[in-house]
Coordinates of N, CA and C in Angstrom, one line a residue:
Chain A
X1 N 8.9 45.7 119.5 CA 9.8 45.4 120.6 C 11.3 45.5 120.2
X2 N 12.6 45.3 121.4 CA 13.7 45.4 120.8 C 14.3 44.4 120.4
X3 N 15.1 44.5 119.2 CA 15.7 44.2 118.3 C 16.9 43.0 118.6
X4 N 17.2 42.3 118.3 CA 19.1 41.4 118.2 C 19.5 41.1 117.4
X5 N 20.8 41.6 117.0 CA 21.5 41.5 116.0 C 22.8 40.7 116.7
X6 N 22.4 39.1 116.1 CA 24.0 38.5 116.4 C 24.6 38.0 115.2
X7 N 25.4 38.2 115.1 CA 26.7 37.8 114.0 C 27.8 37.2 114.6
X8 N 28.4 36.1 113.6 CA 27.8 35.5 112.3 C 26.9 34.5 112.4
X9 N 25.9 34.4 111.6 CA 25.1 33.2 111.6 C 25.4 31.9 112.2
X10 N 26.4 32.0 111.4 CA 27.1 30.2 111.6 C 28.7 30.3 111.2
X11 N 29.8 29.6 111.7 CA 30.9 29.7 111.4 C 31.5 27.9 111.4
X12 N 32.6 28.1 111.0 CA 33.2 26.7 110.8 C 34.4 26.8 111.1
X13 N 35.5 26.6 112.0 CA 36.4 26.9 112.1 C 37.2 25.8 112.5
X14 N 38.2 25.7 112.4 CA 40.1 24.6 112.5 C 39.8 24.5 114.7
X15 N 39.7 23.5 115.2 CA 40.0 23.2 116.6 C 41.5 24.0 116.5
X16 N 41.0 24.5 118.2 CA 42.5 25.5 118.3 C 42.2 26.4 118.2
X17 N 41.7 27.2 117.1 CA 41.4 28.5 116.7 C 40.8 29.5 117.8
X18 N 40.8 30.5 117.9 CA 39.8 31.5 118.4 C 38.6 31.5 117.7
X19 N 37.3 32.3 118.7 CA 35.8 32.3 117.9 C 35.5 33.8 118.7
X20 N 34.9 34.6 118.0 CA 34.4 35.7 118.4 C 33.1 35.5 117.8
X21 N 32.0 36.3 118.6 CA 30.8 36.6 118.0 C 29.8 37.6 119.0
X22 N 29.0 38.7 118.4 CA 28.7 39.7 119.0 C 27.0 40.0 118.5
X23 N 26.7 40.8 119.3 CA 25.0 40.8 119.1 C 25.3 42.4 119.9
X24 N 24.3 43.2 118.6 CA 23.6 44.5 118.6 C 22.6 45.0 118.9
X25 N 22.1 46.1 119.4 CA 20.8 46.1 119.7 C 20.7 47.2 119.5
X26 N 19.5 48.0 118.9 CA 18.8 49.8 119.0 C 18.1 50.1 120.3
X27 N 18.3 49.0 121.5 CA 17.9 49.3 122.6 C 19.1 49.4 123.3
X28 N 18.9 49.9 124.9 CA 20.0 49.7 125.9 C 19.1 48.3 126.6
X29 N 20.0 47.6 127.0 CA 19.9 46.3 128.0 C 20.3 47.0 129.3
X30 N 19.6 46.3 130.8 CA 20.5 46.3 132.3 C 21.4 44.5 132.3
X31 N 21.1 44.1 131.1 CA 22.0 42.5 131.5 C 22.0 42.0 129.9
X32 N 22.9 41.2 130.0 CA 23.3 40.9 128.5 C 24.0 39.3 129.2
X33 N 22.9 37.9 128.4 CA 23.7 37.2 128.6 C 23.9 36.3 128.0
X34 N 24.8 35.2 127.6 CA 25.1 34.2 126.4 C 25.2 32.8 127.1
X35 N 24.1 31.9 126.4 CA 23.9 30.8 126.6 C 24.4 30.0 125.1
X36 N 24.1 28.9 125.4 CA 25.0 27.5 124.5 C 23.8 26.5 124.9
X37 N 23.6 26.4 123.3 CA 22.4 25.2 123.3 C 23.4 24.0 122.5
X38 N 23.1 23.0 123.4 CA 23.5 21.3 122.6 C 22.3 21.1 121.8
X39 N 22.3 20.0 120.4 CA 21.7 19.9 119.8 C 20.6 19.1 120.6
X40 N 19.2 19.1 120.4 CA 18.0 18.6 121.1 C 18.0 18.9 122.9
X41 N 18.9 20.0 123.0 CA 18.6 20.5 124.5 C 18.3 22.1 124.6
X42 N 18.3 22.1 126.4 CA 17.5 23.6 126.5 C 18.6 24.2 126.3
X43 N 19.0 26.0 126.2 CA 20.1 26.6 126.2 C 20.6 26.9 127.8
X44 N 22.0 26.2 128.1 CA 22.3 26.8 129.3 C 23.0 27.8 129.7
X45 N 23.1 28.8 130.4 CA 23.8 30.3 130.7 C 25.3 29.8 130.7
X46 N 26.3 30.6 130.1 CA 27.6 30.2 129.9 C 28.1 31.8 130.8
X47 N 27.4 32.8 130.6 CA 28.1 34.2 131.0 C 26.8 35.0 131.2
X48 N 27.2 35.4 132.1 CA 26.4 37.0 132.8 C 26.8 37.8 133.0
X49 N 26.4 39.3 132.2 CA 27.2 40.9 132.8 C 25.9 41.6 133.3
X50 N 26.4 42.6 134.1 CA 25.4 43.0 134.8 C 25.4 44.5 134.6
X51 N 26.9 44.5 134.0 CA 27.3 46.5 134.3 C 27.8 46.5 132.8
X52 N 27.6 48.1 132.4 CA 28.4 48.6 131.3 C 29.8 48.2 131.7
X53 N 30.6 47.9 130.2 CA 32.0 48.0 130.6 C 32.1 46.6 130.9
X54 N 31.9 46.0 131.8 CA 32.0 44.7 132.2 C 33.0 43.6 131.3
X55 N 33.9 42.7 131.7 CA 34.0 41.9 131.2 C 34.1 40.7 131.9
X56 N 33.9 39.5 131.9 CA 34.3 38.2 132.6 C 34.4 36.8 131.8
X57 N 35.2 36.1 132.4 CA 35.7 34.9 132.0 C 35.2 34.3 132.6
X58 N 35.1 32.9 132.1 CA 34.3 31.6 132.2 C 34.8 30.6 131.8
X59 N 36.3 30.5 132.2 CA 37.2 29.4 131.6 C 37.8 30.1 130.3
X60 N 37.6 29.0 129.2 CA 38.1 29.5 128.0 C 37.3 31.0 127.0
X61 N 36.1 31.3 128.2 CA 35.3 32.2 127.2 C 35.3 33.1 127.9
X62 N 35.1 34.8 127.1 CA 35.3 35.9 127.9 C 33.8 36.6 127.1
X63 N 33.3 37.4 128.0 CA 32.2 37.9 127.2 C 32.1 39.9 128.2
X64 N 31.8 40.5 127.1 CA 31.8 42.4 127.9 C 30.5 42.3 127.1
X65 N 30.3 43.4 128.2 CA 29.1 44.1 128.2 C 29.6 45.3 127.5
X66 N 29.2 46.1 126.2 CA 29.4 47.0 125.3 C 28.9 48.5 126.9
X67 N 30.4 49.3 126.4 CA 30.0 50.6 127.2 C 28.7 51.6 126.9
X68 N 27.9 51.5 125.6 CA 26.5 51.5 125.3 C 25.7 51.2 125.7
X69 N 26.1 49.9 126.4 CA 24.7 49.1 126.7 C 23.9 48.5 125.3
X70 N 24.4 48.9 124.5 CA 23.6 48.1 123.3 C 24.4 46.9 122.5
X71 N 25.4 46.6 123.1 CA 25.8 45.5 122.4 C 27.1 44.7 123.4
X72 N 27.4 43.5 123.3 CA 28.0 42.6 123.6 C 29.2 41.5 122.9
X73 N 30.4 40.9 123.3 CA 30.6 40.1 122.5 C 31.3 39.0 123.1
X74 N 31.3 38.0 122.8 CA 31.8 36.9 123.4 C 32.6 35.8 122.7
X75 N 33.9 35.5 123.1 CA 35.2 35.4 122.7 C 35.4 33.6 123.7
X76 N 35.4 33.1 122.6 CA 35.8 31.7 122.8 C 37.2 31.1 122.5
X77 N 37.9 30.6 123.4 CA 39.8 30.4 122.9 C 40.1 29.0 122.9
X78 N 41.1 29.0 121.9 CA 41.6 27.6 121.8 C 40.3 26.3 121.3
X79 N 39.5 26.8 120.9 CA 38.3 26.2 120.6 C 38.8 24.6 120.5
X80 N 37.9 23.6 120.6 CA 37.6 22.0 121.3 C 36.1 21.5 120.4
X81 N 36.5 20.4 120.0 CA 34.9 19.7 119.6 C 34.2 20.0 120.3
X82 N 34.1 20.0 121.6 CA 32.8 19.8 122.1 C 32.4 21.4 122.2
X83 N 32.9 22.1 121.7 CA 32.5 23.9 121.8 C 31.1 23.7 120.6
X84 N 30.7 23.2 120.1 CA 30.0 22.8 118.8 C 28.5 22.9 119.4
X85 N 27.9 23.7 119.0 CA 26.5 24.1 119.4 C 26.0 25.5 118.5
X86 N 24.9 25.9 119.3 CA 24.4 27.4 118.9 C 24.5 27.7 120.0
X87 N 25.4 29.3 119.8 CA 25.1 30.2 121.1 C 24.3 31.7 120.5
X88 N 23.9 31.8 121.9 CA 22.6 32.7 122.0 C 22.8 33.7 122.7
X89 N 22.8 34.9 122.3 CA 22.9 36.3 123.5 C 21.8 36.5 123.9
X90 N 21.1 37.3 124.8 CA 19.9 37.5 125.3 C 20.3 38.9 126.1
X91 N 19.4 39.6 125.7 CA 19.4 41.3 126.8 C 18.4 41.3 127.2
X92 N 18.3 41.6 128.8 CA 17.3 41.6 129.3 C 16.9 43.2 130.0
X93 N 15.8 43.4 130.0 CA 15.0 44.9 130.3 C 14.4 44.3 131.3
X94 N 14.4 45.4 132.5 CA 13.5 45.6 133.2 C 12.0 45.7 132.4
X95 N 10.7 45.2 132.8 CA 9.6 45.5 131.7 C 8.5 46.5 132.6
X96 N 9.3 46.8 133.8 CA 7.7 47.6 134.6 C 6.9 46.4 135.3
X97 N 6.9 45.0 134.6 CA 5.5 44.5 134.9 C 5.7 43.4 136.4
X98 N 6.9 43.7 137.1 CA 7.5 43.0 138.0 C 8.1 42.2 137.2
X99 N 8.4 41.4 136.1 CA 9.2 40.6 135.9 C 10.0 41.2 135.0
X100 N 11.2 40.1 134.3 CA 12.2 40.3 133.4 C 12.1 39.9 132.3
X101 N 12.0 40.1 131.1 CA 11.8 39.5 129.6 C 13.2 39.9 129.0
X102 N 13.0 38.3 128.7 CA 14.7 38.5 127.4 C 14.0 38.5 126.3
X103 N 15.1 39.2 125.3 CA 14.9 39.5 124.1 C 16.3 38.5 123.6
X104 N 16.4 37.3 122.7 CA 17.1 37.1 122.0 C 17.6 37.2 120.5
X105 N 19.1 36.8 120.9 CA 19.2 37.1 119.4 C 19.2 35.7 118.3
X106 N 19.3 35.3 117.2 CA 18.9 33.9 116.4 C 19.8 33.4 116.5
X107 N 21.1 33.7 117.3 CA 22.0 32.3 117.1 C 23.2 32.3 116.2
X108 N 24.2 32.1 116.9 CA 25.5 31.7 116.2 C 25.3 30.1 116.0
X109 N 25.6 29.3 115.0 CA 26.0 27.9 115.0 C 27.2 27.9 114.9
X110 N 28.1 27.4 115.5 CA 29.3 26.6 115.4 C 29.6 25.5 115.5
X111 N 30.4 25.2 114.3 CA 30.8 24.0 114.1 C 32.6 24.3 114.0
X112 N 33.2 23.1 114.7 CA 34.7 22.8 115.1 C 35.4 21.7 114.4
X113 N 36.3 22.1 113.5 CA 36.8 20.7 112.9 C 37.8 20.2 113.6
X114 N 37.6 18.7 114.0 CA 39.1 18.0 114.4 C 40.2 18.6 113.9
Chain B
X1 N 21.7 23.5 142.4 CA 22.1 23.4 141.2 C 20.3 23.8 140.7
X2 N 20.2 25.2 139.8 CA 18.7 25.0 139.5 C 18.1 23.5 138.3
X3 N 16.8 23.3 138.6 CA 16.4 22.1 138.1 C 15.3 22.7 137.3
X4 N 15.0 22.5 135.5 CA 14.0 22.8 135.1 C 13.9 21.3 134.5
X5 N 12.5 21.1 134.7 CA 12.1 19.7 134.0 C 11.0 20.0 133.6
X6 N 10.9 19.3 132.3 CA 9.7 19.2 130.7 C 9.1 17.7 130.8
X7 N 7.8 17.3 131.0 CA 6.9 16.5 131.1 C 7.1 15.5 129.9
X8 N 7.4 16.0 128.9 CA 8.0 14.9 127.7 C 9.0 15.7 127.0
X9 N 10.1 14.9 126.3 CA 11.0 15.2 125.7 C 10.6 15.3 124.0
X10 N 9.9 14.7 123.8 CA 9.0 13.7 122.1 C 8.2 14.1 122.7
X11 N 7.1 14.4 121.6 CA 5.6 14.4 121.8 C 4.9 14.4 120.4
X12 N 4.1 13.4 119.9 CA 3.9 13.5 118.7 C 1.8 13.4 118.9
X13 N 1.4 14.4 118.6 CA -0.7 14.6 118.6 C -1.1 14.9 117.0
X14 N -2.0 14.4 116.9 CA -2.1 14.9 115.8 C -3.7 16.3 115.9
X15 N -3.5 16.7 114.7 CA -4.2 17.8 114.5 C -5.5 17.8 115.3
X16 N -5.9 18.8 115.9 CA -7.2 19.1 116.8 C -7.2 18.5 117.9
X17 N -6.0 17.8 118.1 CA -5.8 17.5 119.9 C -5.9 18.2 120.5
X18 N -6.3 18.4 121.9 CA -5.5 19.3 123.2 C -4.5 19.0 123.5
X19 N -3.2 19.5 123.8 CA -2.0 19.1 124.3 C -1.9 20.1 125.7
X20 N -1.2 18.8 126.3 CA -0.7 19.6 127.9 C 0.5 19.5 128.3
X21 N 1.6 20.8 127.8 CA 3.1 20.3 128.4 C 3.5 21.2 129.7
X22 N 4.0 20.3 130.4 CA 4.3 20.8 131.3 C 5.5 20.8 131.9
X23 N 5.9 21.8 132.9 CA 7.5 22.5 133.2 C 7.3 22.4 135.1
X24 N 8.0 21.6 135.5 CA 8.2 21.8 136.6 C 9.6 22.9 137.5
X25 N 10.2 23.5 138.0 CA 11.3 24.0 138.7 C 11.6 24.0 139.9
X26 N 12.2 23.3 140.6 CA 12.7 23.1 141.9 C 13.1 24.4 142.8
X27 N 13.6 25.6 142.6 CA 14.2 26.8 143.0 C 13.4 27.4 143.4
X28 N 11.6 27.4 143.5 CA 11.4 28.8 144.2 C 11.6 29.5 143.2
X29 N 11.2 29.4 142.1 CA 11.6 30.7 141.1 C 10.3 31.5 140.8
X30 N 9.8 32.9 141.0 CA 8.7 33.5 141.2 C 8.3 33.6 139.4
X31 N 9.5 34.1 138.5 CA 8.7 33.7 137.0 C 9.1 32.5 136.1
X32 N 7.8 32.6 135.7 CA 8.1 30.9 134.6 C 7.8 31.4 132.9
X33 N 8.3 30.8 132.6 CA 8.5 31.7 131.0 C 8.4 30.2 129.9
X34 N 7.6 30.1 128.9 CA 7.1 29.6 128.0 C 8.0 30.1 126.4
X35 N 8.3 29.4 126.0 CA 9.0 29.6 124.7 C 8.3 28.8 123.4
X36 N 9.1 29.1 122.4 CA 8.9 27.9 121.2 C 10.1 28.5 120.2
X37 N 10.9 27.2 119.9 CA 12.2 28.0 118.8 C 12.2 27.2 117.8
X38 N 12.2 27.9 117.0 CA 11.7 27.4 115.3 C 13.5 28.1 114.6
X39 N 13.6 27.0 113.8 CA 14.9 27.3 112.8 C 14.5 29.0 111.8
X40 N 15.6 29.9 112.1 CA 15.8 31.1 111.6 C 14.9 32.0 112.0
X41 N 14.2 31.7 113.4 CA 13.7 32.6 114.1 C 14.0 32.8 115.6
X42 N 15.1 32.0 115.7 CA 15.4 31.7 116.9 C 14.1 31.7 118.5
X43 N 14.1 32.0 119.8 CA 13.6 31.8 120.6 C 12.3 32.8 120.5
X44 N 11.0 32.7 120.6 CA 10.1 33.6 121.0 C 9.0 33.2 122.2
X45 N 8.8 34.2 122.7 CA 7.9 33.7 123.9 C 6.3 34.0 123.7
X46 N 5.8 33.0 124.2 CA 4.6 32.8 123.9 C 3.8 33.4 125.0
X47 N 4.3 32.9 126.6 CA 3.5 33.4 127.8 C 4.6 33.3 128.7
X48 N 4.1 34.2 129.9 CA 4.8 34.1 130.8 C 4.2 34.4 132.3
X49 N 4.6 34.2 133.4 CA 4.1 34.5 134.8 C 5.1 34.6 135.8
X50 N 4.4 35.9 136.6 CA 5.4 36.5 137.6 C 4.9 35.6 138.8
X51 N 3.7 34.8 139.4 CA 3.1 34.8 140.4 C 2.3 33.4 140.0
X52 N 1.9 32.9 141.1 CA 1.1 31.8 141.2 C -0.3 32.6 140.1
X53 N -1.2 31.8 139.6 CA -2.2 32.4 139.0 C -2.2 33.7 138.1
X54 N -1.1 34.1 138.0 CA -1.2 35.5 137.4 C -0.4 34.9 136.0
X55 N -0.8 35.6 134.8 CA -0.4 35.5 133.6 C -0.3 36.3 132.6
X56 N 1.1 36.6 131.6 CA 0.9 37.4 130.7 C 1.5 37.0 129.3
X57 N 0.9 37.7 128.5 CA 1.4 37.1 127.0 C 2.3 37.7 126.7
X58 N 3.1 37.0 126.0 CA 4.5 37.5 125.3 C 4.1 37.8 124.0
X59 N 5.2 37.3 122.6 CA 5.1 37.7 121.7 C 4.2 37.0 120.7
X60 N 4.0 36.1 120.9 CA 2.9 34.7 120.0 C 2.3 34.0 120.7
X61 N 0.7 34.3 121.5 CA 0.4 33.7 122.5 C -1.2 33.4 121.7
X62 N -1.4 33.3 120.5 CA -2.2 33.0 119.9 C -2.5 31.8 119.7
X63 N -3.1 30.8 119.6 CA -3.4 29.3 120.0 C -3.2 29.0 121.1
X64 N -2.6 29.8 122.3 CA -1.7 28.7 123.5 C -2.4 29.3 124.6
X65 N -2.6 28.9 125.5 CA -2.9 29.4 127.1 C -2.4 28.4 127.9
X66 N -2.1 29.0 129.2 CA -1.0 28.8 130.2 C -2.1 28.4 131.4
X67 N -1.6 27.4 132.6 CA -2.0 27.7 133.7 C -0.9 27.5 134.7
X68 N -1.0 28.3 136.0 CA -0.2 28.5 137.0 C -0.9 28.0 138.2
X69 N -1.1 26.8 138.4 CA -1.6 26.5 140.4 C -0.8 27.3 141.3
X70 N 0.2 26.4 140.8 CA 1.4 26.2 142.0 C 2.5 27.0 141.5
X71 N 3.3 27.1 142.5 CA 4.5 28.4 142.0 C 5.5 27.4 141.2
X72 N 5.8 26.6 141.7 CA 6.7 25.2 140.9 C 6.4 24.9 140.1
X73 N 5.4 24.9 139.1 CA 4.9 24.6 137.9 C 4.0 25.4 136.8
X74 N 4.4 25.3 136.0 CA 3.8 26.0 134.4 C 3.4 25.1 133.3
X75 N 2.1 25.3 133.0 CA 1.4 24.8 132.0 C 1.3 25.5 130.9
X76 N 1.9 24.5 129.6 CA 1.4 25.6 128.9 C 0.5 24.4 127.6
X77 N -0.6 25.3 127.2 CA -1.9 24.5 126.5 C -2.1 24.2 125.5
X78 N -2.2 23.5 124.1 CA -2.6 24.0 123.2 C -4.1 23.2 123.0
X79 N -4.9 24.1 122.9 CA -6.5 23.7 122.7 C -6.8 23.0 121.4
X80 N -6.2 23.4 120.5 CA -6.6 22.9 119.0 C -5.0 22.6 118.2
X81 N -4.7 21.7 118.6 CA -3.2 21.4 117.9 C -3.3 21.6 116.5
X82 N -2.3 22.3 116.1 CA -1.9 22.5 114.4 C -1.0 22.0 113.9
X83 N -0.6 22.0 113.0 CA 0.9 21.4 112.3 C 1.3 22.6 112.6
X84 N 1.3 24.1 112.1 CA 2.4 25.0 112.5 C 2.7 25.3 113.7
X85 N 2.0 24.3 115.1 CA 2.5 24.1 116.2 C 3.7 23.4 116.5
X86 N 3.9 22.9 115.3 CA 5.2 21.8 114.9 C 6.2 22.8 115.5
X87 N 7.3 22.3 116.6 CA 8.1 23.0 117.2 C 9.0 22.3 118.5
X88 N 9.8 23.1 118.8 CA 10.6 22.4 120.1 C 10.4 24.2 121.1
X89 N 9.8 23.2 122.4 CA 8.7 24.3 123.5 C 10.1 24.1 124.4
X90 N 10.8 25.3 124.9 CA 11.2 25.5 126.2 C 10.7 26.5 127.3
X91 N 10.7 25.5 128.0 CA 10.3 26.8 129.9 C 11.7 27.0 130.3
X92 N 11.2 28.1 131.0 CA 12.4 28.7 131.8 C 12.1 29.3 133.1
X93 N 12.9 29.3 134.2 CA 12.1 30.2 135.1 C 13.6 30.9 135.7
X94 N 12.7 32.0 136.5 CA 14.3 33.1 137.1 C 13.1 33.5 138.5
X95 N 14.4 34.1 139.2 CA 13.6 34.9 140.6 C 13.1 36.2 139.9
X96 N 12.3 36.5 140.6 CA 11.9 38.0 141.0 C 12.9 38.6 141.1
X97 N 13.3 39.8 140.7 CA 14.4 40.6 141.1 C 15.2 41.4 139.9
X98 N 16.7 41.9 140.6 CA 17.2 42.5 139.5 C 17.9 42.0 139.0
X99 N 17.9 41.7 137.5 CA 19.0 40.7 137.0 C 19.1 39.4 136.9
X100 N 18.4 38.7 137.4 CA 17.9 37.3 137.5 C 18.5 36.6 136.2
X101 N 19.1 35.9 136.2 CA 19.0 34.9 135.0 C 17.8 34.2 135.1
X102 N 17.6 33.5 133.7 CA 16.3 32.4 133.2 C 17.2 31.0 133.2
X103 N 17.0 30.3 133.6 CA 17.1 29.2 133.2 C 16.4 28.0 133.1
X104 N 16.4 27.0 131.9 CA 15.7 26.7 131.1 C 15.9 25.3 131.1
X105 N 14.5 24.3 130.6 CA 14.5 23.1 131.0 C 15.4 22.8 129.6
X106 N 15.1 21.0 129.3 CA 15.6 20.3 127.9 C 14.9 20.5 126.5
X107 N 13.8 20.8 126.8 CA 12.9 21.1 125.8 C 11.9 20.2 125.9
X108 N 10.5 20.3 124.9 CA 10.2 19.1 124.1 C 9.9 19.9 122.8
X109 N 10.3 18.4 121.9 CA 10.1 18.5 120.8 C 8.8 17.8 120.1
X110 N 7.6 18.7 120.2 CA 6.3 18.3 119.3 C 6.3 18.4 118.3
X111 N 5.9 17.4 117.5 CA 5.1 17.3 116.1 C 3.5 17.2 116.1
X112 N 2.8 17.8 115.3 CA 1.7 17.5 115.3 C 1.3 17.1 113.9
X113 N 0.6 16.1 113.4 CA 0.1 15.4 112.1 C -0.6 15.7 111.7

């Protein structure tokens, strides 16, 4: 099945700072999307692209859809304690079978210092 | 606002139980999708369904079976609980269609002894 490649595993960065993080694929995706899991909860959708090219904001976060189709990245500003989670990209394929299957990638952890 | 809700948040069975967790979603959402996310393997799916009664396996559907009555709800089984069933199970569900997001209950988090 297809592949996700997200980097960096885990980061630790100064509140304030900027956060980038991006996820690869040897497949092409029709949707590429990035959720934010709180510790002991489900992951919820932060961003959805639908088109190559694509970019959109979501407040402090911007995330594009790679003109490939095989990769994505998503750009978090001025970072805040509460930005402190694992975020997750997810590409989704049409599968043929009437439905949609995501493929994810393992997860960025971030952590935010006061 | 979509609603996914998980039947228990904690769930602790010990070995050779049957366990039954269950996922309700308020939306009318035509698929329901079964997970399990384990540290440094992030999300994989176990089962999933497009349709009332209809079912298909994902990537690790080995110990687990699913049932679908009703379109608002997803079962998913485990017939012989194991310790490597030790895990935190998320459902998700999305419409039919093109592009649909998933979205996904709180989890639960099972142990089994």
């Amino acid at each position: 099945g297809q592949q996700l490649n997200q980097s960096p595993q885990s980061m630790f960065i100064q509140e304030g700072e900027d956060v980038s993080m991006n996820c690869t694929s040897s497949s092409i995706f029709n949707t590429w999307l990035w959720y934010k899991q709180d510790p002991g909860e489900g992951p919820v959708l932060l961003i959805a692209l639908y088109k190559a090219g694509e970019l959109t904001s979501n407040g402090r976060l911007t995330a594009q859809f790679g003109i490939t189709r095989k990769d994505s990245f998503l750009n978090i500003s001025a970072s805040i304690p509460s930005d402190v989670g694992i975020y997750f990209c997810a590409g989704q394929l049409y599968s043929g079978a009437g439905s949609y299957q995501l493929t994810f990638g393992k997860g960025t952890k971030l952590s935010v210092i006061p | 606002d979509v609603k996914v809700t998980q039947s228990s948040r904690y769930l602790v069975k010990r070995t050779g139980e049957k366990v039954f967790l269950e996922c309700v979603q308020d939306m009318d959402h035509e698929n329901m999708f079964w997970y399990r996310q384990d540290p440094g393997l992030g999300l994989r799916l176990i089962y999933f369904s497009y349709d009332v009664k209809m079912k298909e396996k994902g990537d690790i559907p080995e110990g687990y079976s699913v049932s679908r009555e009703k379109k608002e709800r997803f079962s998913l089984i485990l017939e012989s609980a194991s310790t490597n069933q030790t895990s935190m199970y998320l459902c998700a569900s999305s419409l039919l269609g093109g592009g649909e997001t998933q979205y996904f209950g709180p989890g639960t988090r099972l142990l089994v002894l």
